[in-house]
């Protein structure tokens, strides 16, 4: 799938059949809201981070990130650990439950995007992937905040589809 490794905001899942939650309905208990998804994705990608590091990464106030991570802690999706590098600040890392829920949410979002893009030609997908990658990198360069990415054969191949 073309956009499987993109870390951009995309349209929320839309109702595609009876019984599926829409973007306007509250998330089902096993669904992650946008902030939880983004925070868990960042922690999954970079490893343990302090609240201050997360606030800096997302350009948010520490109190906002503290409130959002509090919900993740209460849900057992992250846990506080001593700084692995010996610093004074405690860090947050994704728990096994958090990793499981993140994987399930990523799969749901990928499935939703696949349905959305199923009628696109390979050329359309390729142009879209190239434009989206360029857009994201230019925004990151402008802000001086590149998102950490692994350039793997899978992500390279996905961008070429």
mmCIF file with all atom_site columns, N, CA and C in Angstrom, residues 1-3 6 10-11 14 112-133 158-161:
data_model
loop_
_atom_site.group_PDB
_atom_site.id
_atom_site.type_symbol
_atom_site.label_atom_id
_atom_site.label_alt_id
_atom_site.label_comp_id
_atom_site.label_asym_id
_atom_site.label_entity_id
_atom_site.label_seq_id
_atom_site.pdbx_PDB_ins_code
_atom_site.Cartn_x
_atom_site.Cartn_y
_atom_site.Cartn_z
_atom_site.occupancy
_atom_site.B_iso_or_equiv
_atom_site.pdbx_formal_charge
_atom_site.auth_seq_id
_atom_site.auth_comp_id
_atom_site.auth_asym_id
_atom_site.auth_atom_id
_atom_site.pdbx_PDB_model_num
ATOM 1  N N  . UNK A 1 1   ? 0.853   -1.181 0.000   1.00 0.00 ? 1   UNK A N  1
ATOM 2  C CA . UNK A 1 1   ? 0.000   0.000  0.000   1.00 0.00 ? 1   UNK A CA 1
ATOM 3  C C  . UNK A 1 1   ? 0.887   1.227  0.000   1.00 0.00 ? 1   UNK A C  1
ATOM 4  N N  . UNK A 1 2   ? 0.541   2.184  -0.750  1.00 0.00 ? 2   UNK A N  1
ATOM 5  C CA . UNK A 1 2   ? 1.328   3.389  -0.973  1.00 0.00 ? 2   UNK A CA 1
ATOM 6  C C  . UNK A 1 2   ? 1.568   4.215  0.281   1.00 0.00 ? 2   UNK A C  1
ATOM 7  N N  . UNK A 1 3   ? 0.548   4.508  1.049   1.00 0.00 ? 3   UNK A N  1
ATOM 8  C CA . UNK A 1 3   ? 0.696   5.450  2.150   1.00 0.00 ? 3   UNK A CA 1
ATOM 9  C C  . UNK A 1 3   ? 0.873   4.765  3.496   1.00 0.00 ? 3   UNK A C  1
ATOM 10 N N  . UNK A 1 6   ? 3.352   6.589  5.808   1.00 0.00 ? 6   UNK A N  1
ATOM 11 C CA . UNK A 1 6   ? 3.274   8.045  5.934   1.00 0.00 ? 6   UNK A CA 1
ATOM 12 C C  . UNK A 1 6   ? 2.750   8.417  7.309   1.00 0.00 ? 6   UNK A C  1
ATOM 13 N N  . UNK A 1 10  ? -4.670  12.049 8.136   1.00 0.00 ? 10  UNK A N  1
ATOM 14 C CA . UNK A 1 10  ? -5.498  11.607 7.027   1.00 0.00 ? 10  UNK A CA 1
ATOM 15 C C  . UNK A 1 10  ? -6.953  11.672 7.460   1.00 0.00 ? 10  UNK A C  1
ATOM 16 N N  . UNK A 1 11  ? -7.884  11.607 6.509   1.00 0.00 ? 11  UNK A N  1
ATOM 17 C CA . UNK A 1 11  ? -9.291  11.604 6.900   1.00 0.00 ? 11  UNK A CA 1
ATOM 18 C C  . UNK A 1 11  ? -9.575  10.455 7.847   1.00 0.00 ? 11  UNK A C  1
ATOM 19 N N  . UNK A 1 14  ? -14.280 6.501  7.660   1.00 0.00 ? 14  UNK A N  1
ATOM 20 C CA . UNK A 1 14  ? -15.675 6.795  7.377   1.00 0.00 ? 14  UNK A CA 1
ATOM 21 C C  . UNK A 1 14  ? -16.475 5.510  7.443   1.00 0.00 ? 14  UNK A C  1
ATOM 22 N N  . UNK A 1 112 ? -8.810  1.226  5.617   1.00 0.00 ? 112 UNK A N  1
ATOM 23 C CA . UNK A 1 112 ? -9.674  2.331  5.214   1.00 0.00 ? 112 UNK A CA 1
ATOM 24 C C  . UNK A 1 112 ? -9.074  3.092  4.042   1.00 0.00 ? 112 UNK A C  1
ATOM 25 N N  . UNK A 1 113 ? -7.777  3.359  4.093   1.00 0.00 ? 113 UNK A N  1
ATOM 26 C CA . UNK A 1 113 ? -7.111  4.050  2.993   1.00 0.00 ? 113 UNK A CA 1
ATOM 27 C C  . UNK A 1 113 ? -7.083  3.193  1.732   1.00 0.00 ? 113 UNK A C  1
ATOM 28 N N  . UNK A 1 114 ? -6.902  1.897  1.900   1.00 0.00 ? 114 UNK A N  1
ATOM 29 C CA . UNK A 1 114 ? -6.895  0.998  0.738   1.00 0.00 ? 114 UNK A CA 1
ATOM 30 C C  . UNK A 1 114 ? -8.249  1.046  0.037   1.00 0.00 ? 114 UNK A C  1
ATOM 31 N N  . UNK A 1 115 ? -9.335  1.063  0.829   1.00 0.00 ? 115 UNK A N  1
ATOM 32 C CA . UNK A 1 115 ? -10.666 1.171  0.219   1.00 0.00 ? 115 UNK A CA 1
ATOM 33 C C  . UNK A 1 115 ? -10.812 2.494  -0.513  1.00 0.00 ? 115 UNK A C  1
ATOM 34 N N  . UNK A 1 116 ? -10.318 3.550  0.089   1.00 0.00 ? 116 UNK A N  1
ATOM 35 C CA . UNK A 1 116 ? -10.418 4.874  -0.505  1.00 0.00 ? 116 UNK A CA 1
ATOM 36 C C  . UNK A 1 116 ? -9.660  4.961  -1.834  1.00 0.00 ? 116 UNK A C  1
ATOM 37 N N  . UNK A 1 117 ? -8.530  4.283  -1.905  1.00 0.00 ? 117 UNK A N  1
ATOM 38 C CA . UNK A 1 117 ? -7.655  4.395  -3.069  1.00 0.00 ? 117 UNK A CA 1
ATOM 39 C C  . UNK A 1 117 ? -7.773  3.220  -4.047  1.00 0.00 ? 117 UNK A C  1
ATOM 40 N N  . UNK A 1 118 ? -8.701  2.314  -3.816  1.00 0.00 ? 118 UNK A N  1
ATOM 41 C CA . UNK A 1 118 ? -8.745  1.088  -4.613  1.00 0.00 ? 118 UNK A CA 1
ATOM 42 C C  . UNK A 1 118 ? -8.987  1.331  -6.102  1.00 0.00 ? 118 UNK A C  1
ATOM 43 N N  . UNK A 1 119 ? -9.623  2.422  -6.468  1.00 0.00 ? 119 UNK A N  1
ATOM 44 C CA . UNK A 1 119 ? -9.885  2.699  -7.882  1.00 0.00 ? 119 UNK A CA 1
ATOM 45 C C  . UNK A 1 119 ? -8.812  3.572  -8.527  1.00 0.00 ? 119 UNK A C  1
ATOM 46 N N  . UNK A 1 120 ? -7.792  3.943  -7.785  1.00 0.00 ? 120 UNK A N  1
ATOM 47 C CA . UNK A 1 120 ? -6.725  4.769  -8.344  1.00 0.00 ? 120 UNK A CA 1
ATOM 48 C C  . UNK A 1 120 ? -5.800  3.905  -9.184  1.00 0.00 ? 120 UNK A C  1
ATOM 49 N N  . UNK A 1 121 ? -5.283  4.497  -10.244 1.00 0.00 ? 121 UNK A N  1
ATOM 50 C CA . UNK A 1 121 ? -4.326  3.765  -11.082 1.00 0.00 ? 121 UNK A CA 1
ATOM 51 C C  . UNK A 1 121 ? -2.968  3.718  -10.378 1.00 0.00 ? 121 UNK A C  1
ATOM 52 N N  . UNK A 1 122 ? -2.121  2.791  -10.792 1.00 0.00 ? 122 UNK A N  1
ATOM 53 C CA . UNK A 1 122 ? -0.766  2.770  -10.219 1.00 0.00 ? 122 UNK A CA 1
ATOM 54 C C  . UNK A 1 122 ? -0.038  4.101  -10.430 1.00 0.00 ? 122 UNK A C  1
ATOM 55 N N  . UNK A 1 123 ? -0.269  4.738  -11.562 1.00 0.00 ? 123 UNK A N  1
ATOM 56 C CA . UNK A 1 123 ? 0.378   6.028  -11.830 1.00 0.00 ? 123 UNK A CA 1
ATOM 57 C C  . UNK A 1 123 ? -0.145  7.102  -10.866 1.00 0.00 ? 123 UNK A C  1
ATOM 58 N N  . UNK A 1 124 ? -1.471  7.107  -10.629 1.00 0.00 ? 124 UNK A N  1
ATOM 59 C CA . UNK A 1 124 ? -2.054  8.049  -9.664  1.00 0.00 ? 124 UNK A CA 1
ATOM 60 C C  . UNK A 1 124 ? -1.450  7.849  -8.280  1.00 0.00 ? 124 UNK A C  1
ATOM 61 N N  . UNK A 1 125 ? -1.339  6.595  -7.865  1.00 0.00 ? 125 UNK A N  1
ATOM 62 C CA . UNK A 1 125 ? -0.783  6.282  -6.547  1.00 0.00 ? 125 UNK A CA 1
ATOM 63 C C  . UNK A 1 125 ? 0.674   6.720  -6.444  1.00 0.00 ? 125 UNK A C  1
ATOM 64 N N  . UNK A 1 126 ? 1.416   6.489  -7.501  1.00 0.00 ? 126 UNK A N  1
ATOM 65 C CA . UNK A 1 126 ? 2.825   6.880  -7.499  1.00 0.00 ? 126 UNK A CA 1
ATOM 66 C C  . UNK A 1 126 ? 2.972   8.399  -7.387  1.00 0.00 ? 126 UNK A C  1
ATOM 67 N N  . UNK A 1 127 ? 2.217   9.123  -8.205  1.00 0.00 ? 127 UNK A N  1
ATOM 68 C CA . UNK A 1 127 ? 2.286   10.593 -8.154  1.00 0.00 ? 127 UNK A CA 1
ATOM 69 C C  . UNK A 1 127 ? 1.843   11.114 -6.785  1.00 0.00 ? 127 UNK A C  1
ATOM 70 N N  . UNK A 1 128 ? 0.781   10.542 -6.238  1.00 0.00 ? 128 UNK A N  1
ATOM 71 C CA . UNK A 1 128 ? 0.291   10.950 -4.931  1.00 0.00 ? 128 UNK A CA 1
ATOM 72 C C  . UNK A 1 128 ? 1.345   10.689 -3.856  1.00 0.00 ? 128 UNK A C  1
ATOM 73 N N  . UNK A 1 129 ? 1.953   9.508  -3.880  1.00 0.00 ? 129 UNK A N  1
ATOM 74 C CA . UNK A 1 129 ? 2.984   9.172  -2.897  1.00 0.00 ? 129 UNK A CA 1
ATOM 75 C C  . UNK A 1 129 ? 4.182   10.094 -2.974  1.00 0.00 ? 129 UNK A C  1
ATOM 76 N N  . UNK A 1 130 ? 4.607   10.394 -4.186  1.00 0.00 ? 130 UNK A N  1
ATOM 77 C CA . UNK A 1 130 ? 5.742   11.305 -4.361  1.00 0.00 ? 130 UNK A CA 1
ATOM 78 C C  . UNK A 1 130 ? 5.397   12.713 -3.880  1.00 0.00 ? 130 UNK A C  1
ATOM 79 N N  . UNK A 1 131 ? 4.210   13.201 -4.223  1.00 0.00 ? 131 UNK A N  1
ATOM 80 C CA . UNK A 1 131 ? 3.801   14.551 -3.806  1.00 0.00 ? 131 UNK A CA 1
ATOM 81 C C  . UNK A 1 131 ? 3.628   14.629 -2.291  1.00 0.00 ? 131 UNK A C  1
ATOM 82 N N  . UNK A 1 132 ? 3.038   13.595 -1.702  1.00 0.00 ? 132 UNK A N  1
ATOM 83 C CA . UNK A 1 132 ? 2.832   13.583 -0.256  1.00 0.00 ? 132 UNK A CA 1
ATOM 84 C C  . UNK A 1 132 ? 4.159   13.526 0.496   1.00 0.00 ? 132 UNK A C  1
ATOM 85 N N  . UNK A 1 133 ? 5.063   12.711 0.014   1.00 0.00 ? 133 UNK A N  1
ATOM 86 C CA . UNK A 1 133 ? 6.397   12.639 0.628   1.00 0.00 ? 133 UNK A CA 1
ATOM 87 C C  . UNK A 1 133 ? 7.105   13.982 0.526   1.00 0.00 ? 133 UNK A C  1
ATOM 88 N N  . UNK A 1 158 ? 6.924   1.019  -1.552  1.00 0.00 ? 158 UNK A N  1
ATOM 89 C CA . UNK A 1 158 ? 5.582   1.573  -1.402  1.00 0.00 ? 158 UNK A CA 1
ATOM 90 C C  . UNK A 1 158 ? 5.470   2.927  -2.055  1.00 0.00 ? 158 UNK A C  1
ATOM 91 N N  . UNK A 1 159 ? 6.499   3.725  -1.934  1.00 0.00 ? 159 UNK A N  1
ATOM 92 C CA . UNK A 1 159 ? 6.478   5.054  -2.535  1.00 0.00 ? 159 UNK A CA 1
ATOM 93 C C  . UNK A 1 159 ? 6.559   5.012  -4.050  1.00 0.00 ? 159 UNK A C  1
ATOM 94 N N  . UNK A 1 160 ? 6.972   3.895  -4.612  1.00 0.00 ? 160 UNK A N  1
ATOM 95 C CA . UNK A 1 160 ? 7.124   3.780  -6.056  1.00 0.00 ? 160 UNK A CA 1
ATOM 96 C C  . UNK A 1 160 ? 5.905   3.167  -6.732  1.00 0.00 ? 160 UNK A C  1
ATOM 97 N N  . UNK A 1 161 ? 4.941   2.672  -5.937  1.00 0.00 ? 161 UNK A N  1
ATOM 98 C CA . UNK A 1 161 ? 3.750   2.049  -6.526  1.00 0.00 ? 161 UNK A CA 1
ATOM 99 C C  . UNK A 1 161 ? 2.841   3.053  -7.146  1.00 0.00 ? 161 UNK A C  1
#
